[in-house]
XYZ file of N, CA and C in Angstrom:
801
model
N -18.492 1.942 -15.407
C -16.964 1.363 -15.302
C -16.936 1.460 -17.010
N -15.752 1.781 -17.121
C -15.451 1.803 -18.495
C -15.313 0.047 -18.742
N -15.932 -0.358 -19.907
C -15.263 -1.694 -20.121
C -14.146 -2.190 -20.238
N -13.073 -2.684 -19.894
C -12.444 -3.112 -20.529
C -11.972 -3.297 -21.988
N -10.534 -3.368 -22.532
C -10.146 -3.627 -23.727
C -10.472 -4.888 -23.973
N -10.737 -5.552 -25.267
C -10.277 -6.596 -25.259
C -8.645 -6.815 -26.033
N -9.298 -8.236 -24.761
C -7.788 -8.576 -24.104
C -6.679 -8.903 -25.810
N -7.609 -9.712 -27.256
C -6.623 -9.805 -28.435
C -5.986 -7.782 -29.015
N -6.943 -7.377 -28.661
C -6.077 -5.920 -29.849
C -6.506 -4.817 -28.355
N -4.514 -5.213 -28.023
C -4.665 -4.526 -26.912
C -3.772 -3.198 -26.679
N -2.986 -3.415 -27.382
C -1.377 -2.552 -27.233
C -1.204 -1.877 -28.983
N -0.664 -0.731 -29.234
C -0.355 0.356 -28.399
C -2.036 1.169 -28.150
N -2.184 1.900 -26.520
C -3.696 2.551 -26.941
C -3.136 3.893 -25.681
N -3.887 4.888 -26.039
C -4.385 6.255 -24.990
C -4.796 6.586 -24.367
N -5.275 6.104 -23.076
C -6.717 6.613 -22.678
C -6.632 8.721 -21.955
N -7.257 8.898 -22.181
C -7.538 9.934 -21.323
C -9.186 10.623 -20.888
N -9.267 10.219 -19.992
C -10.359 10.687 -19.492
C -10.865 12.234 -18.970
N -12.306 12.262 -18.467
C -12.946 13.734 -18.331
C -12.204 13.754 -16.637
N -11.909 15.091 -15.854
C -11.962 14.803 -14.499
C -13.047 13.690 -14.158
N -12.372 12.884 -13.176
C -13.224 11.843 -12.224
C -13.356 13.241 -10.545
N -12.404 12.780 -9.886
C -12.194 13.335 -8.463
C -10.822 13.476 -8.295
N -10.237 14.773 -7.045
C -8.622 15.019 -7.263
C -8.664 14.144 -5.861
N -7.524 13.308 -5.575
C -7.335 12.828 -4.540
C -6.232 13.515 -3.882
N -6.680 13.044 -2.552
C -6.104 14.283 -1.200
C -4.826 14.214 -1.132
N -3.958 15.356 -0.859
C -2.874 15.520 -0.750
C -2.171 15.577 -0.152
N -0.933 14.860 0.762
C -0.556 15.021 1.413
C -1.089 13.816 2.411
N -2.104 12.628 1.644
C -2.627 11.378 2.401
C -1.333 10.420 2.511
N -0.766 10.308 1.589
C -0.004 8.455 1.338
C 1.549 8.556 1.006
N 1.505 9.848 -0.273
C 3.059 9.556 -0.640
C 3.692 10.885 -0.333
N 4.840 10.838 0.178
C 5.131 12.149 0.654
C 6.119 12.451 0.124
N 7.084 12.136 -0.554
C 8.093 12.137 -1.805
C 8.110 10.834 -2.529
N 9.188 10.387 -3.377
C 9.417 9.759 -3.705
C 9.040 9.476 -4.952
N 7.462 10.065 -5.354
C 6.943 10.195 -6.760
C 5.821 11.205 -6.352
N 5.693 11.512 -7.552
C 4.810 12.895 -8.012
C 3.155 12.447 -7.885
N 2.394 12.931 -6.693
C 1.423 12.999 -6.875
C 0.507 13.724 -7.346
N -0.696 12.758 -8.511
C -1.463 13.422 -9.874
C -2.908 12.558 -9.492
N -3.478 13.830 -10.281
C -5.414 13.572 -10.099
C -6.023 12.562 -11.621
N -6.474 12.326 -10.722
C -7.242 11.027 -11.873
C -6.422 11.266 -13.015
N -7.700 12.478 -13.624
C -7.128 13.216 -15.424
C -5.953 12.917 -15.255
N -4.745 12.958 -14.936
C -3.205 13.216 -15.217
C -2.846 11.568 -15.331
N -3.439 10.654 -14.107
C -3.052 9.433 -14.058
C -4.025 8.429 -15.309
N -5.142 8.906 -15.702
C -6.190 8.021 -16.714
C -5.172 8.824 -18.174
N -4.033 10.057 -18.718
C -4.108 10.086 -19.598
C -2.632 10.118 -19.401
N -1.851 8.659 -19.156
C -0.798 7.759 -19.164
C -0.833 7.179 -20.166
N -0.105 7.446 -21.167
C -0.411 6.371 -22.401
C 0.428 4.935 -21.542
N -0.076 3.480 -23.087
C -0.096 2.598 -21.824
C 0.891 2.283 -23.643
N 2.498 1.787 -22.729
C 3.032 1.335 -24.082
C 3.151 0.263 -24.915
N 3.542 0.193 -26.168
C 3.569 -0.957 -27.047
C 4.315 -2.612 -26.055
N 3.347 -3.329 -26.131
C 3.443 -4.610 -25.607
C 4.448 -5.495 -26.796
N 4.568 -6.565 -26.388
C 5.364 -7.518 -26.844
C 4.800 -9.119 -27.548
N 5.391 -10.249 -28.042
C 4.363 -11.288 -28.248
C 4.238 -11.775 -26.430
N 4.924 -11.748 -25.120
C 5.268 -12.061 -24.265
C 5.317 -11.001 -23.387
N 4.540 -10.014 -23.759
C 4.835 -9.004 -22.533
C 3.146 -7.740 -22.727
N 2.641 -7.889 -22.520
C 1.581 -6.862 -22.448
C 0.646 -5.899 -21.059
N 1.275 -4.739 -20.471
C 1.298 -3.868 -20.045
C -0.190 -3.708 -19.952
N -0.818 -3.648 -18.712
C -1.727 -3.307 -18.252
C -2.004 -2.113 -18.315
N -2.922 -1.219 -17.980
C -3.248 0.808 -18.327
C -3.205 0.358 -16.962
N -2.382 1.915 -16.032
C -2.659 1.978 -14.817
C -4.556 2.717 -14.235
N -4.850 2.736 -14.959
C -6.116 3.615 -15.648
C -7.177 1.496 -15.730
N -7.173 0.505 -16.237
C -7.917 -0.269 -15.847
C -8.276 -0.880 -14.451
N -6.340 -0.996 -14.233
C -5.886 -1.745 -12.545
C -6.805 -0.885 -11.765
N -6.862 0.472 -11.791
C -7.392 1.139 -10.464
C -9.218 0.851 -11.008
N -9.740 1.453 -11.924
C -10.682 1.430 -12.286
C -11.392 -0.124 -11.397
N -11.174 -1.194 -11.899
C -10.800 -2.319 -11.916
C -11.164 -3.031 -10.462
N -10.443 -2.063 -9.416
C -10.030 -2.518 -8.009
C -10.595 -2.086 -7.875
N -11.373 -0.022 -7.715
C -12.457 0.027 -7.203
C -13.776 -0.207 -7.491
N -14.372 -1.201 -8.477
C -15.341 -1.567 -8.879
C -15.449 -2.574 -8.243
N -14.793 -3.741 -7.343
C -14.519 -4.508 -7.437
C -14.939 -4.436 -5.593
N -14.216 -3.271 -4.968
C -14.115 -3.283 -3.549
C -15.317 -3.013 -3.266
N -16.076 -2.006 -4.379
C -17.726 -1.675 -3.668
C -18.732 -2.772 -4.376
N -18.156 -3.586 -5.012
C -19.199 -5.081 -4.843
C -19.278 -5.960 -4.099
N -17.705 -5.449 -3.124
C -17.149 -6.612 -1.883
C -18.026 -6.346 -0.785
N -19.080 -5.314 -0.477
C -19.076 -4.041 0.397
C -18.515 -2.721 0.860
N -17.357 -2.216 0.336
C -16.305 -1.899 1.003
C -16.556 -0.486 0.886
N -17.120 1.065 1.425
C -16.881 2.815 1.468
C -15.778 2.899 0.959
N -16.019 3.436 0.423
C -14.529 3.921 -0.187
C -13.850 5.921 -0.032
N -12.836 6.347 0.991
C -13.645 7.306 0.794
C -11.558 8.176 0.376
N -10.944 8.655 1.549
C -10.246 9.901 0.382
C -9.438 8.386 -0.274
N -8.542 8.869 -1.178
C -7.542 8.069 -2.430
C -7.041 9.158 -2.983
N -5.154 8.282 -2.407
C -3.719 9.565 -3.456
C -3.580 8.242 -4.580
N -3.067 9.552 -5.351
C -2.369 8.705 -6.953
C -1.374 9.002 -6.701
N -0.244 8.286 -7.320
C 1.228 8.881 -7.501
C 1.779 8.058 -8.984
N 2.548 8.934 -9.519
C 3.922 8.561 -10.558
C 5.132 8.567 -10.313
N 5.924 7.767 -10.981
C 7.258 8.032 -11.186
C 7.791 7.498 -12.254
N 9.321 7.574 -12.155
C 10.250 7.437 -13.584
C 9.199 7.864 -15.348
N 8.561 8.997 -14.858
C 7.591 9.415 -16.021
C 6.288 8.464 -17.080
N 5.980 8.404 -15.198
C 4.727 7.888 -15.782
C 4.435 5.960 -15.495
N 5.714 5.316 -15.743
C 5.916 4.539 -15.845
C 6.073 3.793 -14.561
N 5.691 3.589 -13.767
C 5.641 2.909 -12.514
C 3.918 4.103 -11.785
N 3.261 3.759 -11.211
C 2.068 3.644 -10.216
C 1.722 2.875 -9.003
N 1.384 4.415 -8.260
C 1.090 3.793 -7.181
C 0.125 4.307 -5.891
N -1.230 3.142 -5.942
C -1.780 4.085 -5.226
C -2.456 4.356 -3.956
N -3.138 4.992 -2.999
C -3.762 4.156 -2.075
C -5.329 4.521 -2.092
N -6.206 3.635 -1.121
C -7.332 4.518 -1.516
C -8.436 3.758 0.034
N -8.512 4.590 1.311
C -9.012 4.336 1.875
C -10.137 3.248 2.231
N -10.021 2.433 3.153
C -12.111 1.753 2.825
C -12.540 0.900 3.939
N -13.115 1.355 4.137
C -14.396 0.775 5.517
C -15.509 -0.424 5.148
N -15.819 -0.896 6.232
C -17.049 -1.832 5.812
C -18.039 -0.889 6.764
N -19.593 -1.063 6.287
C -20.581 -0.361 7.098
C -20.445 -1.105 8.881
N -20.180 -1.986 8.783
C -20.043 -2.523 10.395
C -19.081 -2.045 11.351
N -18.316 -1.832 10.693
C -16.857 -1.731 11.059
C -17.169 -0.980 12.775
N -16.278 -0.632 13.140
C -15.728 0.413 15.138
C -15.509 1.832 14.236
N -14.787 2.515 14.601
C -14.716 3.726 14.221
C -13.445 3.073 15.342
N -11.998 3.895 14.255
C -10.645 3.379 15.399
C -9.775 5.132 15.095
N -8.791 4.772 15.474
C -7.399 5.642 15.101
C -7.036 5.710 13.656
N -7.531 4.711 12.861
C -6.260 4.730 11.474
C -7.894 4.239 10.909
N -7.168 4.207 9.742
C -7.969 3.592 8.950
C -6.858 2.219 8.110
N -7.824 1.770 7.471
C -7.672 0.469 6.800
C -7.439 1.015 4.556
N -6.496 1.111 4.695
C -6.414 0.849 2.937
C -6.030 0.331 2.306
N -5.895 0.301 1.015
C -5.881 -0.933 0.577
C -4.989 0.436 -0.826
N -3.671 -0.578 -1.035
C -2.200 -0.373 -1.820
C -2.587 -0.280 -2.902
N -2.345 0.053 -4.171
C -2.182 -0.668 -5.688
C -0.691 -0.749 -6.387
N -0.432 -1.032 -7.363
C 0.978 -0.392 -7.971
C 0.865 -1.279 -9.023
N 1.447 -0.847 -9.990
C 1.443 -1.321 -11.481
C 2.855 -0.450 -12.548
N 3.609 -1.060 -13.013
C 4.282 -0.523 -13.884
C 4.076 -1.050 -15.493
N 4.884 -0.326 -15.831
C 5.163 0.267 -17.535
C 6.734 -0.127 -17.775
N 7.229 -1.041 -17.110
C 8.795 -1.278 -17.503
C 9.293 -2.467 -16.431
N 8.363 -2.956 -16.212
C 8.420 -4.601 -16.075
C 9.186 -4.888 -14.685
N 9.526 -3.485 -13.764
C 9.832 -3.595 -12.894
C 8.659 -4.871 -11.704
N 7.750 -4.945 -11.540
C 6.881 -5.325 -10.954
C 5.338 -5.977 -11.477
N 4.799 -7.193 -11.212
C 3.227 -6.566 -12.066
C 2.359 -6.065 -10.970
N 1.323 -5.832 -11.274
C 0.098 -5.012 -11.113
C -0.166 -6.682 -9.594
N -0.455 -5.520 -8.734
C -1.191 -5.784 -7.515
C -1.324 -4.690 -5.990
N -2.536 -5.439 -5.110
C -2.500 -4.303 -4.374
C -2.317 -5.738 -3.000
N -2.780 -4.572 -1.883
C -2.198 -5.097 -0.914
C -3.006 -4.260 0.228
N -3.110 -5.040 1.603
C -3.915 -4.533 2.451
C -3.045 -3.546 3.504
N -3.198 -2.649 3.989
C -2.353 -1.856 4.809
C -3.580 -0.704 6.228
N -2.461 -0.261 6.179
C -3.075 0.885 7.380
C -2.843 2.259 7.968
N -3.238 3.211 7.859
C -2.638 5.364 7.695
C -3.297 5.512 8.955
N -2.782 5.375 9.729
C -2.751 6.495 11.422
C -4.026 8.073 10.757
N -4.207 8.220 11.349
C -5.746 9.685 11.362
C -4.594 10.565 11.760
N -3.546 10.117 13.302
C -3.006 11.730 14.054
C -1.673 12.303 12.955
N -1.162 11.255 12.035
C 0.394 11.423 10.982
C -0.112 10.779 10.038
N -1.097 10.224 9.453
C -1.108 9.199 8.005
C -0.054 8.636 7.386
N 0.877 7.969 8.688
C 1.649 6.886 9.380
C 1.035 6.254 8.037
N 1.840 5.440 7.082
C 1.605 4.940 5.827
C 2.063 2.938 6.568
N 1.730 1.835 6.827
C 2.541 0.552 6.638
C 1.504 -0.611 6.251
N 2.577 -1.165 5.207
C 1.266 -2.498 4.679
C 1.827 -3.942 4.722
N 0.822 -5.128 4.598
C 1.154 -6.232 4.914
C 0.822 -6.722 3.649
N 0.908 -7.829 3.199
C 0.766 -8.796 2.778
C -0.095 -8.615 1.900
N 1.843 -8.492 0.304
C 1.016 -8.246 -1.089
C -0.252 -9.068 -2.229
N -0.780 -9.018 -2.677
C -1.980 -9.965 -3.372
C -1.653 -9.277 -4.923
N -0.421 -10.257 -5.214
C -0.037 -10.190 -7.011
C -1.332 -10.379 -7.795
N -1.738 -9.210 -8.558
C -3.085 -9.776 -9.477
C -2.958 -10.046 -10.603
N -1.704 -10.251 -11.115
C -1.122 -10.902 -12.241
C 0.422 -11.069 -12.012
N 0.891 -12.388 -11.673
C 2.764 -12.932 -11.960
C 3.171 -11.571 -12.744
N 2.652 -11.751 -14.180
C 3.577 -10.782 -15.271
C 2.290 -10.077 -16.188
N 2.775 -9.384 -16.810
C 2.110 -8.476 -17.515
C 1.808 -9.710 -18.898
N 1.120 -10.547 -19.043
C 0.748 -11.280 -19.705
C -0.075 -11.953 -21.087
N 0.078 -12.339 -21.516
C -1.241 -12.318 -23.289
C -2.304 -11.769 -22.385
N -3.076 -12.749 -21.226
C -4.584 -12.519 -21.275
C -4.293 -11.809 -19.796
N -3.830 -10.905 -19.527
C -3.545 -10.319 -18.449
C -4.892 -9.091 -18.491
N -5.817 -8.918 -19.047
C -6.892 -8.109 -19.529
C -7.961 -8.797 -19.675
N -7.947 -9.832 -20.379
C -9.109 -10.705 -19.900
C -9.425 -11.248 -18.641
N -8.184 -11.677 -17.419
C -8.227 -12.172 -16.994
C -8.365 -11.303 -15.355
N -8.251 -10.200 -15.759
C -8.363 -9.346 -14.980
C -9.107 -8.778 -13.662
N -10.453 -9.153 -14.552
C -11.658 -8.609 -13.424
C -11.797 -9.789 -12.578
N -11.668 -11.123 -13.442
C -10.820 -12.245 -12.357
C -11.070 -11.861 -10.917
N -8.946 -12.055 -11.640
C -8.136 -11.893 -10.377
C -8.002 -11.438 -9.482
N -8.933 -9.924 -9.891
C -8.787 -9.038 -8.700
C -10.062 -8.987 -7.815
N -11.728 -9.769 -8.609
C -12.102 -10.155 -7.742
C -11.853 -10.783 -6.293
N -10.649 -12.087 -7.054
C -10.134 -13.052 -6.117
C -9.307 -12.187 -4.673
N -8.476 -11.380 -5.612
C -7.764 -10.691 -4.333
C -8.341 -9.180 -3.735
N -9.766 -8.698 -4.132
C -10.387 -7.882 -3.046
C -11.380 -9.088 -1.873
N -11.489 -10.323 -2.290
C -12.307 -11.179 -1.656
C -10.711 -11.602 -0.106
N -9.954 -11.517 -0.679
C -9.263 -11.985 0.480
C -8.877 -10.620 1.738
N -9.078 -9.547 1.260
C -8.529 -8.026 2.152
C -9.239 -8.324 2.995
N -10.428 -9.005 3.165
C -11.443 -8.878 4.702
C -10.440 -9.734 6.024
N -9.930 -10.661 5.351
C -9.476 -11.146 6.425
C -8.070 -10.451 6.962
N -7.567 -9.905 5.520
C -6.114 -9.550 5.567
C -6.556 -8.167 7.345
N -7.346 -7.642 6.797
C -7.682 -6.423 7.340
C -8.008 -6.519 8.920
N -8.887 -7.544 8.744
C -9.410 -8.238 10.038
C -7.877 -8.454 10.623
N -7.095 -9.153 10.736
C -5.703 -9.488 10.685
C -5.118 -8.888 11.286
N -5.090 -7.388 10.711
C -4.275 -6.386 10.835
C -4.989 -5.210 12.004
N -5.692 -5.890 12.633
C -6.808 -5.204 13.490
C -6.326 -5.906 14.813
N -6.185 -7.170 14.685
C -5.356 -8.336 15.637
C -4.283 -7.522 16.210
N -3.590 -7.295 15.311
C -2.068 -6.994 14.943
C -1.977 -5.663 15.903
N -2.598 -4.750 15.530
C -2.724 -3.512 16.001
C -2.891 -3.477 17.768
N -4.314 -4.489 18.193
C -3.978 -4.837 19.248
C -3.328 -5.183 20.277
N -2.733 -5.640 19.746
C -1.376 -7.007 20.207
C -0.410 -6.364 20.733
N -0.085 -4.483 19.460
C 1.202 -4.194 19.501
C 1.034 -2.963 20.417
N -0.559 -2.375 20.372
C -1.133 -2.027 21.902
C -0.444 -2.432 23.372
N -0.770 -3.292 23.145
C -0.679 -4.003 24.385
C 0.775 -4.568 25.043
N 1.082 -4.896 25.004
C 2.212 -5.221 24.790
C 3.544 -3.942 24.864
N 4.309 -3.837 26.519
C 4.606 -2.882 26.950
C 6.266 -2.912 26.686
N 7.293 -1.931 26.054
C 8.285 -1.648 25.794
C 9.286 -1.840 26.896
N 10.698 -1.573 27.412
C 11.888 -1.582 28.342
C 12.577 -0.570 26.576
N 13.827 -0.069 27.156
C 14.951 0.847 26.454
C 15.075 -0.300 25.631
N 15.729 -1.299 26.870
C 16.726 -2.521 26.626
C 16.618 -3.275 25.524
N 14.736 -3.084 25.134
C 13.945 -3.860 23.946
C 14.159 -3.514 22.659
N 13.953 -1.882 23.408
C 13.576 -1.024 21.983
C 15.249 -1.074 21.407
N 16.427 -0.631 21.720
C 17.602 -0.981 21.560
C 18.352 -2.225 20.611
N 17.570 -3.106 20.993
C 18.146 -4.380 20.641
C 16.600 -4.620 19.325
N 15.532 -4.277 19.154
C 14.816 -4.431 18.071
C 15.520 -3.060 16.734
N 15.393 -2.197 17.371
C 16.174 -1.436 16.608
C 17.517 -1.932 15.312
N 18.735 -2.733 15.766
C 19.765 -2.740 15.659
C 18.741 -4.215 14.532
N 17.736 -5.525 15.258
C 17.377 -6.319 14.419
C 16.227 -5.618 13.090
N 16.400 -4.591 12.945
C 15.313 -4.295 12.214
C 16.061 -3.948 10.969
N 17.631 -3.722 11.274
C 18.554 -2.884 9.795
C 18.950 -4.711 9.521
N 18.960 -5.679 10.267
C 19.384 -7.264 9.667
C 17.816 -7.806 9.096
N 16.806 -6.923 9.131
C 15.524 -7.590 8.476
C 15.708 -7.159 7.462
N 15.622 -5.981 7.520
C 15.326 -5.049 6.121
C 14.112 -3.474 6.117
N 14.148 -3.685 7.678
C 13.080 -3.029 7.735
C 13.247 -1.322 8.324
N 14.253 -1.523 8.054
C 15.315 0.080 8.182
C 17.163 0.093 7.771
N 17.179 0.666 7.618
C 18.769 0.662 6.735
C 19.088 1.336 8.257
N 20.714 1.073 8.271
C 21.418 1.524 9.159
C 21.634 2.726 9.719
N 21.434 3.759 8.333
C 21.773 5.791 8.209
C 20.085 6.013 8.510
N 19.263 5.011 8.966
C 17.986 5.325 10.076
C 17.630 5.452 10.904
N 18.729 4.864 11.361
C 18.494 3.676 13.358
C 18.518 5.257 13.794
N 19.594 6.025 13.957
C 19.645 7.600 14.493
C 17.759 8.318 14.511
N 17.126 8.352 13.351
C 16.102 8.359 12.903
C 15.103 7.764 14.183
N 15.231 6.711 14.133
C 14.512 5.492 14.437
C 14.301 5.700 16.179
N 15.328 6.098 16.778
C 15.676 5.869 17.646
C 15.106 7.533 18.684
N 15.642 8.582 17.481
C 15.078 9.860 17.702
C 13.483 9.802 18.235
N 12.582 9.242 17.110
C 11.285 9.103 17.534
C 10.211 8.695 18.454
N 11.664 7.536 18.990
C 10.837 6.998 19.777
C 10.971 7.505 21.469
N 12.763 8.387 21.314
C 12.920 8.888 22.485
C 12.176 10.416 22.583
N 11.510 10.520 21.221
C 10.639 11.625 21.573
C 10.252 11.926 20.074
N 8.797 11.031 20.519
C 7.536 11.042 19.387
C 7.447 12.670 19.237
N 7.089 12.565 18.090
C 6.541 14.116 17.232
C 4.721 13.506 17.704
N 4.550 12.572 17.701
C 2.852 12.692 18.186
C 2.958 12.128 19.890
N 1.579 13.130 20.484
C 1.713 12.628 21.522
C 0.891 10.759 22.182
N 0.226 10.159 20.398
C -0.648 9.387 21.151
C 0.436 8.148 20.561
N 1.863 8.456 20.928
C 2.964 7.772 20.370
C 3.550 7.973 21.586
N 3.397 8.282 23.139
C 4.165 8.770 24.066
C 4.734 6.930 25.340
N 3.039 6.556 24.975
C 3.534 4.916 25.538
C 4.047 4.080 25.395
N 5.003 3.161 26.302
C 6.339 2.642 25.823
C 5.530 0.793 25.290
N 5.422 1.197 24.032
C 4.597 -0.300 23.532
C 4.931 -0.255 21.922
N 5.077 -1.789 21.990
C 5.326 -1.941 20.398
C 4.714 -0.912 19.803
N 3.413 -0.796 19.610
C 2.295 0.057 18.884
C 3.492 1.146 18.610
N 4.407 2.269 19.732
C 4.646 3.145 19.598
C 5.997 3.350 19.132
N 6.726 1.984 18.755
C 7.545 2.019 18.312
C 7.547 1.864 16.653
N 6.511 0.924 16.460
C 6.244 0.435 15.128
C 6.305 2.522 14.662
N 5.551 2.968 14.928
C 5.383 4.339 14.561
C 6.580 5.353 14.557
N 7.190 4.994 15.264
C 8.533 5.225 14.929
C 9.248 5.415 13.852
N 8.827 3.925 13.644
C 9.886 3.069 12.078
C 8.914 3.606 11.393
N 7.539 3.871 10.710
C 6.665 4.329 10.351
C 6.764 6.171 10.090
N 7.478 6.509 11.255
C 7.288 7.947 10.840
C 8.396 8.244 10.459
N 9.291 7.241 9.805
C 10.602 7.964 9.331
C 10.737 7.309 8.114
N 9.716 5.679 8.120
C 9.347 5.680 6.346
C 9.226 7.501 5.267
N 8.420 7.791 6.024
C 8.278 9.570 5.169
C 8.796 9.585 4.198
N 8.865 9.946 3.149
C 10.114 10.350 2.292
C 10.623 10.167 1.617
N 10.451 8.623 1.782
C 10.944 7.387 0.619
C 9.951 6.483 -0.311
N 10.864 5.875 -1.547
C 9.845 5.742 -2.248
C 8.899 4.725 -1.616
N 7.330 4.862 -2.261
C 6.313 3.559 -1.519
C 6.249 2.501 -1.806
N 7.351 1.999 -2.779
C 7.383 0.831 -3.049
C 8.497 0.461 -2.079
N 8.690 1.075 -1.242
C 10.140 1.038 -0.564
C 9.267 0.398 0.831
N 8.289 1.564 1.200
C 7.150 1.753 2.031
C 6.891 0.489 2.519
N 5.752 -0.351 0.843
C 5.530 -1.459 1.263
C 6.442 -2.921 1.834
N 7.754 -2.930 1.569
C 8.960 -3.907 1.387
C 9.495 -3.992 2.970
N 9.601 -2.695 3.245
C 9.918 -2.350 4.600
C 9.514 -2.451 5.678
N 7.729 -1.734 5.114
C 6.789 -2.244 6.593
C 6.071 -3.476 6.597
N 6.089 -4.786 5.598
C 6.217 -5.907 5.586
C 7.061 -6.816 6.635
N 8.968 -6.166 6.364
C 9.552 -6.855 7.282
C 9.584 -6.016 9.036
N 8.586 -4.974 8.780
C 8.188 -4.623 10.252
C 7.524 -5.617 10.670
N 6.438 -5.647 9.467
C 4.688 -6.149 10.806
C 6.007 -7.768 11.421
N 6.768 -7.519 10.512
C 7.577 -9.641 10.789
C 8.155 -9.522 11.899
N 9.121 -8.651 12.040
C 9.831 -7.848 13.463
C 8.666 -8.051 14.562
N 7.678 -7.050 14.544
C 6.957 -7.056 15.794
C 5.816 -7.990 15.923
N 5.435 -8.896 15.087
C 4.567 -10.003 15.144
C 5.161 -11.047 16.479
N 7.168 -11.147 15.702
C 7.862 -11.968 16.688
C 7.828 -11.508 18.365
N 7.638 -10.128 18.679
C 7.849 -9.690 19.910
C 6.078 -9.816 20.849
N 6.008 -9.859 20.081
C 3.938 -9.654 19.809
C 3.648 -10.970 20.345
N 4.374 -12.579 19.848
C 3.485 -13.459 19.965
C 3.163 -14.189 18.482
N 2.903 -13.054 17.607
C 2.066 -13.269 16.199
C 2.460 -13.905 15.171
N 4.135 -14.313 15.337
C 5.007 -15.205 14.632
C 4.489 -16.187 14.062
N 4.564 -16.150 12.925
C 4.265 -18.120 12.262
C 5.089 -18.623 13.322
């Protein structure tokens, strides 16, 4: 891995690397951002900082997270990366697994995000992607840096290692959640109530209600025909396709909270 920059000689700078590998199109970012390959991501210039704001390079975040994942024993599979707002915002997803994990019909994913316009700090989040449809959902973002402060580069390795160290428990928690969602049947009247409650908690907008109801009644994928919380959950995440990935993060966290309450996992 390329060594991190000296935190005392940070910005401005540009990074251009030779091609590493091309991301898998269609895995994650259905729209709302431009899907890019690694060379394009690596070439994004990092803006000049100020006395109080030291932006992290998108490339530096990605490389450090990948290194820490591999050090922690995770194997990295498919990945996708996207830019929006003229490269100022980055969102990426990598499928990960551990050698001793059983086969599932969904993958663990790590979501990364970073911004050069002060909209949000660098962070990562545990999530899942369903193989049959690439439906994505995230849960429990871990901020790598509260802000892009002066010592962000110096602390990046330590903060990333600590964040990655928490992922194992989060993934196992997601496995338990999904098992509980599969085991809990739902009646139509419960679904109608939950869809309305989903608008109250911000899991969907009122305009998305008809689409979720249609997806529940006529699932696009046979795997979600059983009348369970898991099928309803995926009716929501099917509708999430086409929205900005940052919205997917926030809304799927709200959706998890709603479904957790139904299956008795809420705090």
